[in-house]
PDB file of C-alpha atoms in Angstrom:
ATOM      1  CA  ILE R   1       4.773 -12.649  -7.724  1.00 85.00           C
ATOM      2  CA  HIS R   2       5.887  -9.696  -5.103  1.00 81.00           C
ATOM      3  CA  SER R   3       4.087  -7.839  -7.227  1.00 83.00           C
ATOM      4  CA  ALA R   4       3.052  -6.562 -11.214  1.00 88.00           C
ATOM      5  CA  VAL R   5       2.065  -3.722 -12.948  1.00 90.00           C
ATOM      6  CA  GLU R   6      -0.055  -4.029 -16.069  1.00 91.00           C
ATOM      7  CA  THR R   7       1.642  -1.715 -18.758  1.00 94.00           C
ATOM      8  CA  MET R   8      -0.519   0.797 -21.680  1.00 93.00           C
ATOM      9  CA  ASP R   9      -0.328  -1.948 -24.004  1.00 97.00           C
ATOM     10  CA  ASN R  10      -1.801  -4.465 -21.538  1.00 95.00           C
ATOM     11  CA  SER R  11       0.694  -6.437 -21.033  1.00 96.00           C
ATOM     12  CA  MET R  12       2.381  -6.800 -16.912  1.00 95.00           C
ATOM     13  CA  ILE R  13       5.645  -6.807 -16.239  1.00 95.00           C
ATOM     14  CA  ALA R  14       6.804  -8.690 -13.110  1.00 91.00           C
ATOM     15  CA  GLN R  15       8.295  -9.641 -10.067  1.00 84.00           C
ATOM     16  CA  LEU R  16       8.802 -13.353  -8.900  1.00 85.00           C
ATOM     17  CA  GLY R  17      11.347 -14.803  -6.551  1.00 80.00           C
ATOM     18  CA  TRP R  18      10.592 -17.446  -3.497  1.00 77.00           C
ATOM     19  CA  PRO R  19       7.340 -16.702  -0.957  1.00 78.00           C
ATOM     20  CA  ASP R  20       9.345 -15.084   1.328  1.00 76.00           C
ATOM     21  CA  MET R  21       9.428 -11.069   1.540  1.00 75.00           C
ATOM     22  CA  ARG R  22      14.005 -10.196   2.121  1.00 75.00           C
ATOM     23  CA  LEU R  23      14.361 -10.414  -1.841  1.00 75.00           C
ATOM     24  CA  PRO R  24      11.607  -7.769  -2.013  1.00 75.00           C
ATOM     25  CA  ILE R  25      12.452  -5.207   1.035  1.00 79.00           C
ATOM     26  CA  LEU R  26      16.765  -6.161   0.311  1.00 80.00           C
ATOM     27  CA  TYR R  27      15.293  -4.320  -3.313  1.00 77.00           C
ATOM     28  CA  SER R  28      13.671  -1.609  -2.182  1.00 79.00           C
ATOM     29  CA  ILE R  29      16.497  -1.018   0.393  1.00 85.00           C
ATOM     30  CA  ALA R  30      18.959  -0.887  -2.892  1.00 88.00           C
ATOM     31  CA  TRP R  31      16.324   0.280  -5.444  1.00 85.00           C
ATOM     32  CA  PRO R  32      17.522   1.975  -8.242  1.00 89.00           C
ATOM     33  CA  HIS R  33      20.376  -0.762  -7.644  1.00 89.00           C
ATOM     34  CA  ARG R  34      20.346  -4.224  -8.106  1.00 84.00           C
ATOM     35  CA  ILE R  35      22.930  -6.700  -5.226  1.00 82.00           C
ATOM     36  CA  ALA R  36      24.134  -9.834  -6.550  1.00 78.00           C
ATOM     37  CA  MET R  37      23.715 -12.737  -3.817  1.00 72.00           C
ATOM     38  CA  PRO R  38      25.618 -15.073  -3.636  1.00 69.00           C
ATOM     39  CA  THR R  39      24.098 -18.134  -3.986  1.00 66.00           C
ATOM     40  CA  GLY R  40      22.142 -20.021  -1.015  1.00 66.00           C
ATOM     41  CA  GLN R  41      22.562 -17.197   0.964  1.00 65.00           C
ATOM     42  CA  PHE R  42      18.561 -16.410   0.887  1.00 63.00           C
ATOM     43  CA  GLU R  43      17.415 -18.681  -1.414  1.00 66.00           C
ATOM     44  CA  ARG R  44      18.406 -20.903  -4.050  1.00 73.00           C
ATOM     45  CA  PRO R  45      17.879 -19.050  -7.543  1.00 78.00           C
ATOM     46  CA  LEU R  46      13.901 -19.272  -8.272  1.00 81.00           C
ATOM     47  CA  ASN R  47      13.988 -22.332 -11.150  1.00 85.00           C
ATOM     48  CA  LEU R  48      10.044 -21.184 -12.875  1.00 90.00           C
ATOM     49  CA  VAL R  49      10.463 -25.921 -14.808  1.00 93.00           C
ATOM     50  CA  GLU R  50      11.117 -26.719 -11.281  1.00 89.00           C
ATOM     51  CA  LEU R  51       8.652 -25.129  -9.463  1.00 87.00           C
ATOM     52  CA  GLY R  52       6.467 -26.450 -12.705  1.00 91.00           C
ATOM     53  CA  SER R  53       2.682 -23.962 -12.577  1.00 92.00           C
ATOM     54  CA  MET R  54       1.235 -21.106 -10.586  1.00 90.00           C
ATOM     55  CA  THR R  55      -2.085 -20.503  -9.026  1.00 91.00           C
ATOM     56  CA  PHE R  56      -3.586 -16.884  -9.116  1.00 90.00           C
ATOM     57  CA  LYS R  57      -6.753 -15.928  -7.816  1.00 92.00           C
ATOM     58  CA  ALA R  58      -8.739 -12.712  -7.462  1.00 93.00           C
ATOM     59  CA  PRO R  59      -8.076 -10.874  -4.072  1.00 91.00           C
ATOM     60  CA  ASP R  60      -9.836 -10.980  -0.884  1.00 94.00           C
ATOM     61  CA  THR R  61     -11.184  -8.224  -0.830  1.00 95.00           C
ATOM     62  CA  ASP R  62     -13.708  -8.571   2.885  1.00 94.00           C
ATOM     63  CA  LYS R  63     -10.869 -10.073   4.067  1.00 93.00           C
ATOM     64  CA  TYR R  64      -8.161  -7.204   2.786  1.00 93.00           C
ATOM     65  CA  PRO R  65     -10.806  -4.130   2.250  1.00 96.00           C
ATOM     66  CA  CYS R  66      -7.519  -1.800   1.214  1.00 96.00           C
ATOM     67  CA  ILE R  67      -7.384  -3.572  -2.481  1.00 96.00           C
ATOM     68  CA  GLN R  68     -10.104  -2.158  -2.347  1.00 97.00           C
ATOM     69  CA  LEU R  69      -9.209   1.031  -1.807  1.00 98.00           C
ATOM     70  CA  ALA R  70      -6.451   1.064  -3.651  1.00 97.00           C
ATOM     71  CA  TYR R  71      -7.691  -0.417  -7.143  1.00 95.00           C
ATOM     72  CA  ASP R  72     -10.600   2.520  -6.693  1.00 97.00           C
ATOM     73  CA  ALA R  73      -7.415   5.255  -5.024  1.00 97.00           C
ATOM     74  CA  GLY R  74      -5.303   3.853  -9.146  1.00 95.00           C
ATOM     75  CA  ARG R  75      -8.819   4.266 -10.855  1.00 95.00           C
ATOM     76  CA  ILE R  76      -9.613   7.499  -9.440  1.00 97.00           C
ATOM     77  CA  GLY R  77      -5.922   9.571 -10.261  1.00 96.00           C
ATOM     78  CA  GLY R  78      -4.566  12.366  -9.474  1.00 97.00           C
ATOM     79  CA  THR R  79      -3.707  13.249  -6.175  1.00 98.00           C
ATOM     80  CA  MET R  80      -6.370  10.409  -4.305  1.00 98.00           C
ATOM     81  CA  THR R  81      -2.976   7.961  -4.787  1.00 97.00           C
ATOM     82  CA  GLY R  82      -0.917  10.655  -3.190  1.00 97.00           C
ATOM     83  CA  CYS R  83      -3.898  10.869  -0.115  1.00 98.00           C
ATOM     84  CA  LEU R  84      -4.454   6.680  -0.058  1.00 98.00           C
ATOM     85  CA  ASN R  85      -0.846   6.263   0.573  1.00 97.00           C
ATOM     86  CA  ALA R  86       0.106   9.243   2.726  1.00 98.00           C
ATOM     87  CA  ALA R  87      -3.477   7.861   4.760  1.00 98.00           C
ATOM     88  CA  ASN R  88      -2.422   3.851   5.037  1.00 96.00           C
ATOM     89  CA  GLU R  89       1.372   4.945   5.625  1.00 96.00           C
ATOM     90  CA  GLU R  90      -0.525   7.295   8.556  1.00 97.00           C
ATOM     91  CA  ALA R  91      -3.295   5.121   9.796  1.00 96.00           C
ATOM     92  CA  ASN R  92      -0.379   2.064   9.894  1.00 95.00           C
ATOM     93  CA  GLU R  93       1.711   4.243  11.897  1.00 94.00           C
ATOM     94  CA  LEU R  94      -1.050   5.202  14.432  1.00 94.00           C
ATOM     95  CA  PHE R  95      -2.233   1.109  14.603  1.00 93.00           C
ATOM     96  CA  ARG R  96       1.107   0.415  16.314  1.00 91.00           C
ATOM     97  CA  GLY R  97       0.692   2.577  18.471  1.00 91.00           C
ATOM     98  CA  GLY R  98      -2.546   0.862  19.681  1.00 89.00           C
ATOM     99  CA  ALA R  99      -4.730   4.012  18.356  1.00 89.00           C
ATOM    100  CA  PHE R 100      -7.183   1.430  16.233  1.00 85.00           C
ATOM    101  CA  ASN R 101      -7.672  -2.512  15.742  1.00 87.00           C
ATOM    102  CA  TYR R 102      -6.493  -3.615  12.271  1.00 89.00           C
ATOM    103  CA  GLU R 103      -9.386  -3.698  10.835  1.00 89.00           C
ATOM    104  CA  GLY R 104      -9.824   0.071  12.108  1.00 91.00           C
ATOM    105  CA  ILE R 105      -6.989   1.059   9.053  1.00 94.00           C
ATOM    106  CA  ALA R 106      -8.944   0.312   5.825  1.00 95.00           C
ATOM    107  CA  LYS R 107     -11.852   2.274   7.787  1.00 94.00           C
ATOM    108  CA  VAL R 108      -9.929   5.426   8.805  1.00 96.00           C
ATOM    109  CA  VAL R 109      -8.230   5.074   5.531  1.00 97.00           C
ATOM    110  CA  GLU R 110     -11.248   5.256   3.594  1.00 97.00           C
ATOM    111  CA  GLU R 111     -13.250   8.289   5.109  1.00 96.00           C
ATOM    112  CA  THR R 112      -9.612   9.988   4.568  1.00 98.00           C
ATOM    113  CA  MET R 113     -10.325   9.312   0.747  1.00 98.00           C
ATOM    114  CA  ASN R 114     -14.056  10.087   0.934  1.00 97.00           C
ATOM    115  CA  ALA R 115     -13.011  13.715   2.256  1.00 97.00           C
ATOM    116  CA  HIS R 116     -10.800  14.387   0.117  1.00 98.00           C
ATOM    117  CA  LYS R 117     -12.586  13.968  -3.214  1.00 96.00           C
ATOM    118  CA  LYS R 118     -14.473  16.785  -2.985  1.00 94.00           C
ATOM    119  CA  GLU R 119     -10.657  18.906  -2.710  1.00 94.00           C
ATOM    120  CA  MET R 120      -9.574  15.747  -5.790  1.00 95.00           C
ATOM    121  CA  LYS R 121      -7.441  17.283  -8.262  1.00 97.00           C
ATOM    122  CA  ALA R 122      -6.654  15.227 -11.374  1.00 97.00           C
ATOM    123  CA  ASN R 123      -3.475  16.784 -12.746  1.00 97.00           C
ATOM    124  CA  PRO R 124      -1.039  18.045  -9.849  1.00 97.00           C
ATOM    125  CA  ASP R 125       1.822  19.327  -9.961  1.00 97.00           C
ATOM    126  CA  LEU R 126       4.905  18.772  -6.997  1.00 97.00           C
ATOM    127  CA  GLU R 127       4.171  20.997  -4.572  1.00 97.00           C
ATOM    128  CA  SER R 128      -0.260  19.475  -4.560  1.00 97.00           C
ATOM    129  CA  ILE R 129       0.983  16.506  -4.215  1.00 97.00           C
ATOM    130  CA  LEU R 130       3.127  17.262  -0.398  1.00 98.00           C
ATOM    131  CA  GLU R 131       0.394  19.044   0.625  1.00 98.00           C
ATOM    132  CA  VAL R 132      -2.302  16.202  -0.053  1.00 98.00           C
ATOM    133  CA  ASP R 133       0.705  13.781   1.903  1.00 98.00           C
ATOM    134  CA  GLN R 134       0.319  16.697   4.571  1.00 98.00           C
ATOM    135  CA  TRP R 135      -3.666  16.602   4.681  1.00 98.00           C
ATOM    136  CA  ALA R 136      -4.104  12.619   4.893  1.00 98.00           C
ATOM    137  CA  ARG R 137      -1.638  12.731   7.570  1.00 98.00           C
ATOM    138  CA  ARG R 138      -3.119  15.400  10.134  1.00 98.00           C
ATOM    139  CA  TYR R 139      -6.878  13.420   8.726  1.00 98.00           C
ATOM    140  CA  VAL R 140      -5.811  10.463   9.830  1.00 97.00           C
ATOM    141  CA  ARG R 141      -4.384  11.722  12.898  1.00 96.00           C
ATOM    142  CA  GLU R 142      -7.675  13.634  14.136  1.00 95.00           C
ATOM    143  CA  VAL R 143     -10.217  11.167  13.046  1.00 92.00           C
ATOM    144  CA  ALA R 144      -7.900   8.225  15.462  1.00 90.00           C
ATOM    145  CA  THR R 145      -7.438  11.550  17.828  1.00 89.00           C
ATOM    146  CA  LYS R 146     -10.984  12.182  17.726  1.00 86.00           C
ATOM    147  CA  ALA R 147     -12.023   8.699  18.392  1.00 80.00           C
ATOM    148  CA  ALA R 148     -10.062   8.278  22.040  1.00 77.00           C
ATOM    149  CA  GLU R 149     -11.886  10.982  22.975  1.00 76.00           C
ATOM    150  CA  LYS R 150     -14.833  10.261  22.276  1.00 72.00           C
ATOM    151  CA  LYS R 151     -13.192   6.818  23.807  1.00 65.00           C
ATOM    152  CA  VAL R 152     -14.275   4.866  20.688  1.00 58.00           C
ATOM    153  CA  ILE R 153     -12.483   2.156  18.788  1.00 56.00           C
ATOM    154  CA  ILE R 154     -12.266   2.440  15.367  1.00 60.00           C
ATOM    155  CA  SER R 155     -13.365  -0.734  13.786  1.00 52.00           C
ATOM    156  CA  VAL R 156     -15.598  -2.477  10.990  1.00 44.00           C
TER     157      VAL R 156
END
């Protein structure tokens, strides 16, 4: 399962495929369209009968703390989800640029979400969402800049 959405009636809609990200990436690029893939182009078609069964485990939120942050943002709602997304994107970009280590991503995202709580809007309009996106990106850059000035490595 590459993604799953729980709906209001408690059912789930899932996107299934072989454990390879090529197809989900192709889907994200081609959205909202689907591209017909010639058999054998990436993988053979997924056959659920051949697969037989799937095993599910709870996500390891200690190992992957951003999962819990995403759950929290989703439960809070409003502009918090946009804050999480923008902070995560900016933190990942700064991580790839060497601003801090991998574990620092979750720490910076959480700090950004905590700072946003007092300004969070429950029913935002588009302008508010875009403002929060820009604010969160600036906030993450400021945190990284302050850490670099102090020569502190942001880590857990």
